[in-house]
Amino acid sequence: KNPIKVALIGNPNVGKTSVFNQLTGLNQQVGNYPGITVEKKQGACKLCDSTKAKVIDLPGTYSLNASSIDENVVIELLLNKNDEDFPDVAVVVTDVENLKRNLLLFTQIKDLEIPTILVINMADRMKLKGIELDIPTLEKELKTKIALVSSRKKTGIEELKNLIFNFKSLSTEPCLSASSIDPEYFDKLRRAFPNQLLYKLWLVITQDVNFLNLERNEIKNTFTKSHADLKRLQQKETIKRYQFINDTLKIGYKIDIAKATDIRAKIDRVLTHKIFGYLIFFGI
Ligand code: GDP
Ligand code: MG
């Protein structure tokens, strides 16, 4: 039987390699700085007596709006169904403390309609940071199965293996449809290429990667607007995605700001106090 092909995807430093090591029993180098996984690494994971998974640890990437070689590796793999490593299931690894930022990439992967599992890693830090998750709500809103994992404490790994084993039952539904970014523009795209995934076409238009070679020039010639227009559409995409993520986390995620290490959250808090302080001081 062929092994189930699993791709580990996620921002730098979320614990992809740590999860990879737990799944495969290998000992790839783990680091607390970005860019340590510079190429695809692979290993085998035994799911049960008759089934194995082939796990690929990909370099860290912030989004599918590629700007570095690392990110191109991920995009080229995910867009090329003929690649021998094209995953049966994409496992998107996130850090429970940075879920908001990490979910941007997750929503993009979901738009490629690949069976996807969301791993929320570093579960061991939740108590310390005052984080509470409503997993059923998050699963429903994000249209995904979630494995809450601590690769440090080795918890949640069996649940993750189970989800991988049952990958055929995973949802391939997108979180939010690409066409909501700019309905008029995407309608035209859909009419011109009715058999292609919209978000895939969008990546062909905006990214400099090699796939869909036959149609690539045709697509580009017909649909490339000015550079400024494309930038504006990309910004709209990011805003739409963060709106969706914010709405989702509002109902499924709680963090105690006093315990957060997120510098921006702390600065916000200090500034708010300062401003209120001045208002009171000046008797406003
Ligand atoms: P990658 O860049 O996504 O491959 O992340 P790594 O696996 O290299 O891990 C990044 C850092 O996070 C390392 O210092 C790990 O020791 C740490 N780390 C990974 N998983 C966990 C976890 O479950 N809990 C805690 N507390 N730290 C973790
Ligand atoms: Mg790594």
mmCIF file of C-alpha atoms and ligand atoms in Angstrom:
data_model
loop_
_atom_site.group_PDB
_atom_site.id
_atom_site.type_symbol
_atom_site.label_atom_id
_atom_site.label_comp_id
_atom_site.label_asym_id
_atom_site.label_seq_id
_atom_site.Cartn_x
_atom_site.Cartn_y
_atom_site.Cartn_z
ATOM 1 C CA LYS A 1 0.000 0.000 0.000
ATOM 2 C CA ASN A 2 1.258 3.487 -0.845
ATOM 3 C CA PRO A 3 2.045 5.674 2.138
ATOM 4 C CA ILE A 4 -0.217 8.661 2.842
ATOM 5 C CA LYS A 5 1.672 11.781 1.784
ATOM 6 C CA VAL A 6 1.712 14.463 4.469
ATOM 7 C CA ALA A 7 3.163 17.982 4.113
ATOM 8 C CA LEU A 8 3.974 19.973 7.251
ATOM 9 C CA ILE A 9 3.416 23.634 6.506
ATOM 10 C CA GLY A 10 3.563 26.711 8.710
ATOM 11 C CA ASN A 11 5.239 29.982 9.662
ATOM 12 C CA PRO A 12 8.856 29.821 10.817
ATOM 13 C CA ASN A 13 9.351 28.816 14.448
ATOM 14 C CA VAL A 14 5.932 27.305 15.166
ATOM 15 C CA GLY A 15 7.382 23.842 15.824
ATOM 16 C CA LYS A 16 7.036 22.097 12.439
ATOM 17 C CA THR A 17 10.323 20.263 12.825
ATOM 18 C CA SER A 18 9.464 19.323 16.424
ATOM 19 C CA VAL A 19 6.152 17.843 15.223
ATOM 20 C CA PHE A 20 8.023 16.143 12.361
ATOM 21 C CA ASN A 21 10.437 14.568 14.841
ATOM 22 C CA GLN A 22 7.531 13.341 16.990
ATOM 23 C CA LEU A 23 5.743 11.816 14.000
ATOM 24 C CA THR A 24 8.771 10.164 12.444
ATOM 25 C CA GLY A 25 10.969 9.406 15.439
ATOM 26 C CA LEU A 26 13.766 11.184 13.600
ATOM 27 C CA ASN A 27 15.916 13.846 15.096
ATOM 28 C CA GLN A 28 16.086 16.776 12.730
ATOM 29 C CA GLN A 29 17.634 19.931 14.043
ATOM 30 C CA VAL A 30 15.226 22.190 15.891
ATOM 31 C CA GLY A 31 15.976 25.861 16.229
ATOM 32 C CA ASN A 32 14.471 28.955 17.732
ATOM 33 C CA TYR A 33 15.257 31.142 14.769
ATOM 34 C CA PRO A 34 13.668 31.194 11.309
ATOM 35 C CA GLY A 35 15.139 29.569 8.243
ATOM 36 C CA ILE A 36 16.689 26.530 9.880
ATOM 37 C CA THR A 37 14.745 24.127 7.656
ATOM 38 C CA VAL A 38 16.083 25.211 4.313
ATOM 39 C CA GLU A 39 14.908 22.313 2.197
ATOM 40 C CA LYS A 40 12.270 19.594 2.197
ATOM 41 C CA LYS A 41 13.111 16.855 4.690
ATOM 42 C CA GLN A 42 11.173 13.620 4.735
ATOM 43 C CA GLY A 43 10.558 10.715 7.053
ATOM 44 C CA ALA A 44 8.201 7.791 7.581
ATOM 45 C CA CYS A 45 5.493 7.609 10.224
ATOM 46 C CA LYS A 46 3.754 4.382 11.156
ATOM 47 C CA LEU A 47 0.034 5.016 11.563
ATOM 48 C CA CYS A 48 -1.014 1.389 12.117
ATOM 49 C CA ASP A 49 0.193 -2.097 11.117
ATOM 50 C CA SER A 50 -0.850 -1.693 7.514
ATOM 51 C CA THR A 51 -0.525 2.048 6.932
ATOM 52 C CA LYS A 52 2.411 4.405 6.858
ATOM 53 C CA ALA A 53 2.659 8.101 6.153
ATOM 54 C CA LYS A 54 5.439 9.848 4.285
ATOM 55 C CA VAL A 55 5.935 13.125 6.127
ATOM 56 C CA ILE A 56 7.616 16.130 4.520
ATOM 57 C CA ASP A 57 8.925 18.968 6.663
ATOM 58 C CA LEU A 58 8.799 22.126 4.548
ATOM 59 C CA PRO A 59 10.658 25.399 5.094
ATOM 60 C CA GLY A 60 8.776 28.026 7.093
ATOM 61 C CA THR A 61 6.577 30.387 5.126
ATOM 62 C CA TYR A 62 4.418 33.315 6.238
ATOM 63 C CA SER A 63 1.965 33.227 3.360
ATOM 64 C CA LEU A 64 1.490 32.050 -0.202
ATOM 65 C CA ASN A 65 2.312 35.538 -1.460
ATOM 66 C CA ALA A 66 5.815 34.332 -2.180
ATOM 67 C CA SER A 67 8.706 36.631 -1.692
ATOM 68 C CA SER A 68 11.515 34.231 -0.842
ATOM 69 C CA ILE A 69 12.989 31.003 -2.172
ATOM 70 C CA ASP A 70 11.673 29.169 0.904
ATOM 71 C CA GLU A 71 8.132 30.268 0.138
ATOM 72 C CA ASN A 72 8.471 29.303 -3.529
ATOM 73 C CA VAL A 73 9.314 25.729 -2.506
ATOM 74 C CA VAL A 74 5.997 25.482 -0.667
ATOM 75 C CA ILE A 75 3.895 27.102 -3.386
ATOM 76 C CA GLU A 76 5.388 25.066 -6.187
ATOM 77 C CA LEU A 77 4.676 21.865 -4.298
ATOM 78 C CA LEU A 78 1.077 22.785 -3.480
ATOM 79 C CA LEU A 79 0.203 23.899 -6.986
ATOM 80 C CA ASN A 80 1.650 20.958 -8.807
ATOM 81 C CA LYS A 81 -0.570 17.903 -8.573
ATOM 82 C CA ASN A 82 2.004 15.984 -10.632
ATOM 83 C CA ASP A 83 4.781 16.488 -8.107
ATOM 84 C CA GLU A 84 5.636 13.131 -6.530
ATOM 85 C CA ASP A 85 5.388 14.804 -3.117
ATOM 86 C CA PHE A 86 2.032 16.509 -3.719
ATOM 87 C CA PRO A 87 0.326 15.925 -0.352
ATOM 88 C CA ASP A 88 -2.765 13.820 0.304
ATOM 89 C CA VAL A 89 -3.116 15.952 3.388
ATOM 90 C CA ALA A 90 -1.675 19.322 4.374
ATOM 91 C CA VAL A 91 -0.908 19.664 8.074
ATOM 92 C CA VAL A 92 -0.710 23.357 8.929
ATOM 93 C CA VAL A 93 1.227 23.841 12.161
ATOM 94 C CA THR A 94 0.555 26.943 14.280
ATOM 95 C CA ASP A 95 1.730 28.293 17.627
ATOM 96 C CA VAL A 96 -1.105 28.791 20.112
ATOM 97 C CA GLU A 97 0.410 32.131 21.156
ATOM 98 C CA ASN A 98 0.525 33.490 17.607
ATOM 99 C CA LEU A 99 -2.603 31.926 16.232
ATOM 100 C CA LYS A 100 -3.934 35.073 14.579
ATOM 101 C CA ARG A 101 -0.831 35.675 12.487
ATOM 102 C CA ASN A 102 -0.365 31.932 11.793
ATOM 103 C CA LEU A 103 -3.909 31.458 10.477
ATOM 104 C CA LEU A 104 -3.347 33.687 7.437
ATOM 105 C CA LEU A 105 -1.394 30.899 5.741
ATOM 106 C CA PHE A 106 -3.949 28.327 6.923
ATOM 107 C CA THR A 107 -6.834 30.122 5.167
ATOM 108 C CA GLN A 108 -4.769 30.318 1.968
ATOM 109 C CA ILE A 109 -4.007 26.586 2.039
ATOM 110 C CA LYS A 110 -7.725 25.901 2.587
ATOM 111 C CA ASP A 111 -8.518 27.831 -0.586
ATOM 112 C CA LEU A 112 -6.448 25.311 -2.546
ATOM 113 C CA GLU A 113 -9.022 22.683 -1.529
ATOM 114 C CA ILE A 114 -6.472 20.177 -0.256
ATOM 115 C CA PRO A 115 -7.562 18.059 2.751
ATOM 116 C CA THR A 116 -6.151 20.024 5.672
ATOM 117 C CA ILE A 117 -5.538 19.492 9.385
ATOM 118 C CA LEU A 118 -4.832 22.388 11.723
ATOM 119 C CA VAL A 119 -2.241 21.644 14.411
ATOM 120 C CA ILE A 120 -2.252 24.105 17.289
ATOM 121 C CA ASN A 121 1.147 23.487 18.853
ATOM 122 C CA MET A 122 2.769 24.609 22.131
ATOM 123 C CA ALA A 123 -0.348 23.626 24.082
ATOM 124 C CA ASP A 124 1.905 23.359 27.164
ATOM 125 C CA ARG A 125 2.153 27.171 27.225
ATOM 126 C CA MET A 126 -1.584 27.840 27.358
ATOM 127 C CA LYS A 127 -1.895 27.873 31.109
ATOM 128 C CA LEU A 128 1.101 30.131 31.601
ATOM 129 C CA LYS A 129 -0.214 32.565 29.001
ATOM 130 C CA GLY A 130 -3.842 32.474 30.115
ATOM 131 C CA ILE A 131 -5.064 31.130 26.763
ATOM 132 C CA GLU A 132 -8.411 29.408 26.373
ATOM 133 C CA LEU A 133 -9.563 27.720 23.173
ATOM 134 C CA ASP A 134 -13.026 26.636 22.123
ATOM 135 C CA ILE A 135 -11.925 23.820 19.807
ATOM 136 C CA PRO A 136 -15.394 22.763 18.516
ATOM 137 C CA THR A 137 -16.196 26.383 17.579
ATOM 138 C CA LEU A 138 -12.822 26.859 15.891
ATOM 139 C CA GLU A 139 -13.270 23.594 13.975
ATOM 140 C CA LYS A 140 -16.682 24.665 12.776
ATOM 141 C CA GLU A 141 -15.689 28.189 11.740
ATOM 142 C CA LEU A 142 -12.408 27.144 10.098
ATOM 143 C CA LYS A 143 -13.999 24.072 8.477
ATOM 144 C CA THR A 144 -11.185 21.834 9.653
ATOM 145 C CA LYS A 145 -10.165 19.213 12.174
ATOM 146 C CA ILE A 146 -7.837 20.491 14.892
ATOM 147 C CA ALA A 147 -5.131 18.613 16.788
ATOM 148 C CA LEU A 148 -4.055 20.416 19.955
ATOM 149 C CA VAL A 149 -0.432 19.352 20.350
ATOM 150 C CA SER A 150 2.544 19.926 22.550
ATOM 151 C CA SER A 151 5.504 18.489 20.720
ATOM 152 C CA ARG A 152 7.566 19.327 23.797
ATOM 153 C CA LYS A 153 5.350 17.370 26.219
ATOM 154 C CA LYS A 154 4.544 14.820 23.502
ATOM 155 C CA THR A 155 0.781 15.271 23.819
ATOM 156 C CA GLY A 156 -1.788 15.237 21.011
ATOM 157 C CA ILE A 157 0.468 13.307 18.629
ATOM 158 C CA GLU A 158 -1.713 10.165 18.613
ATOM 159 C CA GLU A 159 -4.780 12.317 17.839
ATOM 160 C CA LEU A 160 -2.868 13.902 14.966
ATOM 161 C CA LYS A 161 -1.896 10.464 13.625
ATOM 162 C CA ASN A 162 -5.546 9.418 13.777
ATOM 163 C CA LEU A 163 -6.637 12.445 11.772
ATOM 164 C CA ILE A 164 -3.947 11.723 9.170
ATOM 165 C CA PHE A 165 -5.037 8.073 8.994
ATOM 166 C CA ASN A 166 -8.624 9.207 8.301
ATOM 167 C CA PHE A 167 -7.594 11.917 5.840
ATOM 168 C CA LYS A 168 -10.295 10.903 3.346
ATOM 169 C CA SER A 169 -12.969 12.212 5.681
ATOM 170 C CA LEU A 170 -11.355 15.678 5.995
ATOM 171 C CA SER A 171 -13.080 18.747 4.591
ATOM 172 C CA THR A 172 -11.704 20.365 1.435
ATOM 173 C CA GLU A 173 -14.044 23.310 1.718
ATOM 174 C CA PRO A 174 -12.362 26.748 1.614
ATOM 175 C CA CYS A 175 -12.728 29.078 4.622
ATOM 176 C CA LEU A 176 -13.596 32.049 2.508
ATOM 177 C CA SER A 177 -13.894 32.105 -1.237
ATOM 178 C CA ALA A 178 -11.260 33.848 -3.319
ATOM 179 C CA SER A 179 -13.970 35.563 -5.352
ATOM 180 C CA SER A 180 -14.982 37.659 -2.352
ATOM 181 C CA ILE A 181 -11.693 39.554 -2.741
ATOM 182 C CA ASP A 182 -12.966 41.220 -5.918
ATOM 183 C CA PRO A 183 -16.140 39.601 -7.317
ATOM 184 C CA GLU A 184 -16.003 41.278 -10.715
ATOM 185 C CA TYR A 185 -12.383 40.385 -11.395
ATOM 186 C CA PHE A 186 -12.774 36.805 -10.207
ATOM 187 C CA ASP A 187 -15.993 36.296 -12.179
ATOM 188 C CA LYS A 188 -14.094 37.072 -15.351
ATOM 189 C CA LEU A 189 -11.372 34.642 -14.347
ATOM 190 C CA ARG A 190 -13.893 31.916 -13.623
ATOM 191 C CA ARG A 191 -15.588 32.336 -16.987
ATOM 192 C CA ALA A 192 -12.280 32.176 -18.845
ATOM 193 C CA PHE A 193 -11.028 29.082 -16.979
ATOM 194 C CA PRO A 194 -14.057 27.214 -15.690
ATOM 195 C CA ASN A 195 -12.058 24.097 -14.841
ATOM 196 C CA GLN A 196 -9.341 25.700 -12.748
ATOM 197 C CA LEU A 197 -9.435 26.513 -9.092
ATOM 198 C CA LEU A 198 -9.863 30.278 -8.717
ATOM 199 C CA TYR A 199 -7.279 30.692 -5.997
ATOM 200 C CA LYS A 200 -4.765 28.692 -8.013
ATOM 201 C CA LEU A 201 -5.305 31.038 -10.962
ATOM 202 C CA TRP A 202 -4.873 33.976 -8.631
ATOM 203 C CA LEU A 203 -1.507 32.623 -7.485
ATOM 204 C CA VAL A 204 -0.459 32.057 -11.095
ATOM 205 C CA ILE A 205 -1.225 35.693 -11.814
ATOM 206 C CA THR A 206 0.478 37.135 -8.765
ATOM 207 C CA GLN A 207 3.431 34.832 -8.177
ATOM 208 C CA ASP A 208 6.498 34.108 -10.215
ATOM 209 C CA VAL A 209 6.405 30.333 -9.978
ATOM 210 C CA ASN A 210 6.381 27.611 -12.608
ATOM 211 C CA PHE A 211 3.196 25.675 -12.936
ATOM 212 C CA LEU A 212 0.225 25.380 -15.255
ATOM 213 C CA ASN A 213 2.866 26.036 -17.890
ATOM 214 C CA LEU A 214 0.531 25.684 -20.840
ATOM 215 C CA GLU A 215 -1.879 28.342 -19.774
ATOM 216 C CA ARG A 216 0.390 30.534 -17.790
ATOM 217 C CA ASN A 217 1.148 33.073 -20.510
ATOM 218 C CA GLU A 218 -2.444 33.111 -21.638
ATOM 219 C CA ILE A 219 -3.633 33.765 -18.112
ATOM 220 C CA LYS A 220 -1.024 36.418 -17.532
ATOM 221 C CA ASN A 221 -1.703 38.227 -20.788
ATOM 222 C CA THR A 222 -5.438 38.306 -20.266
ATOM 223 C CA PHE A 223 -5.579 39.084 -16.595
ATOM 224 C CA THR A 224 -2.501 40.933 -15.517
ATOM 225 C CA LYS A 225 -3.469 44.409 -14.535
ATOM 226 C CA SER A 226 -0.940 47.058 -13.652
ATOM 227 C CA HIS A 227 1.495 46.283 -10.860
ATOM 228 C CA ALA A 228 -0.297 48.796 -8.643
ATOM 229 C CA ASP A 229 -3.662 47.127 -9.264
ATOM 230 C CA LEU A 230 -2.260 43.741 -8.367
ATOM 231 C CA LYS A 231 -0.735 45.097 -5.175
ATOM 232 C CA ARG A 232 -4.107 46.593 -4.262
ATOM 233 C CA LEU A 233 -5.850 43.254 -4.856
ATOM 234 C CA GLN A 234 -3.258 41.461 -2.742
ATOM 235 C CA GLN A 235 -3.829 43.947 0.069
ATOM 236 C CA LYS A 236 -7.558 43.379 -0.211
ATOM 237 C CA GLU A 237 -6.958 39.660 0.059
ATOM 238 C CA THR A 238 -4.931 40.067 3.250
ATOM 239 C CA ILE A 239 -7.530 42.381 4.795
ATOM 240 C CA LYS A 240 -10.395 39.978 3.971
ATOM 241 C CA ARG A 241 -8.511 37.092 5.490
ATOM 242 C CA TYR A 242 -7.664 38.937 8.698
ATOM 243 C CA GLN A 243 -11.287 40.074 9.031
ATOM 244 C CA PHE A 244 -12.365 36.460 8.825
ATOM 245 C CA ILE A 245 -9.645 35.347 11.281
ATOM 246 C CA ASN A 246 -10.513 38.118 13.779
ATOM 247 C CA ASP A 247 -14.196 37.229 13.674
ATOM 248 C CA THR A 248 -13.357 33.570 14.245
ATOM 249 C CA LEU A 249 -10.943 34.153 17.112
ATOM 250 C CA LYS A 250 -13.372 36.524 18.796
ATOM 251 C CA ILE A 251 -15.630 33.569 19.500
ATOM 252 C CA GLY A 252 -13.096 30.750 19.810
ATOM 253 C CA TYR A 253 -9.968 32.179 21.484
ATOM 254 C CA LYS A 254 -9.253 34.023 24.691
ATOM 255 C CA ILE A 255 -5.886 35.315 25.902
ATOM 256 C CA ASP A 256 -4.998 37.047 29.156
ATOM 257 C CA ILE A 257 -3.246 40.169 27.874
ATOM 258 C CA ALA A 258 -1.325 40.625 31.111
ATOM 259 C CA LYS A 259 0.426 37.312 30.468
ATOM 260 C CA ALA A 260 0.963 37.725 26.720
ATOM 261 C CA THR A 261 4.501 38.039 25.403
ATOM 262 C CA ASP A 262 3.168 39.659 22.250
ATOM 263 C CA ILE A 263 4.958 42.994 22.378
ATOM 264 C CA ARG A 264 2.334 44.779 20.318
ATOM 265 C CA ALA A 265 -0.425 43.702 22.682
ATOM 266 C CA LYS A 266 1.643 45.011 25.603
ATOM 267 C CA ILE A 267 2.374 48.320 23.892
ATOM 268 C CA ASP A 268 -1.322 48.736 23.076
ATOM 269 C CA ARG A 269 -2.115 48.175 26.702
ATOM 270 C CA VAL A 270 0.499 50.610 28.027
ATOM 271 C CA LEU A 271 -0.542 53.280 25.515
ATOM 272 C CA THR A 272 -4.204 52.902 26.432
ATOM 273 C CA HIS A 273 -3.319 53.344 30.112
ATOM 274 C CA LYS A 274 -1.136 56.361 29.337
ATOM 275 C CA ILE A 275 -3.821 58.014 27.248
ATOM 276 C CA PHE A 276 -6.449 57.452 29.929
ATOM 277 C CA GLY A 277 -3.956 58.755 32.480
ATOM 278 C CA TYR A 278 -3.458 62.005 30.552
ATOM 279 C CA LEU A 279 -7.193 62.405 30.023
ATOM 280 C CA ILE A 280 -7.742 62.133 33.764
ATOM 281 C CA PHE A 281 -4.737 64.341 34.540
ATOM 282 C CA PHE A 282 -6.035 67.140 32.320
ATOM 283 C CA GLY A 283 -9.523 66.664 33.655
ATOM 284 C CA ILE A 284 -10.983 65.822 30.243
HETATM 285 P P1 GDP B 1 10.007 25.255 13.008
HETATM 286 O O1 GDP B 1 10.806 26.471 12.653
HETATM 287 O O2 GDP B 1 8.556 25.481 12.723
HETATM 288 O O3 GDP B 1 10.514 23.993 12.396
HETATM 289 O O4 GDP B 1 10.076 25.123 14.609
HETATM 290 P P2 GDP B 1 11.024 24.195 15.496
HETATM 291 O O5 GDP B 1 10.521 22.796 15.551
HETATM 292 O O6 GDP B 1 12.441 24.387 15.063
HETATM 293 O O7 GDP B 1 10.771 24.833 16.940
HETATM 294 C C1 GDP B 1 10.955 26.210 17.190
HETATM 295 C C2 GDP B 1 11.150 26.420 18.700
HETATM 296 O O8 GDP B 1 9.936 26.118 19.395
HETATM 297 C C3 GDP B 1 12.199 25.503 19.302
HETATM 298 O O9 GDP B 1 12.929 26.242 20.272
HETATM 299 C C4 GDP B 1 11.399 24.408 19.957
HETATM 300 O O10 GDP B 1 12.067 23.828 21.046
HETATM 301 C C5 GDP B 1 10.155 25.155 20.399
HETATM 302 N N1 GDP B 1 8.958 24.273 20.474
HETATM 303 C C6 GDP B 1 8.519 23.420 19.523
HETATM 304 N N2 GDP B 1 7.412 22.776 19.929
HETATM 305 C C7 GDP B 1 7.125 23.241 21.177
HETATM 306 C C8 GDP B 1 6.086 22.950 22.142
HETATM 307 O O11 GDP B 1 5.190 22.140 21.944
HETATM 308 N N3 GDP B 1 6.135 23.659 23.329
HETATM 309 C C9 GDP B 1 7.101 24.562 23.597
HETATM 310 N N4 GDP B 1 7.032 25.193 24.766
HETATM 311 N N5 GDP B 1 8.078 24.850 22.715
HETATM 312 C C10 GDP B 1 8.116 24.195 21.524
HETATM 313 MG MG MG B 2 12.001 23.666 10.991
#
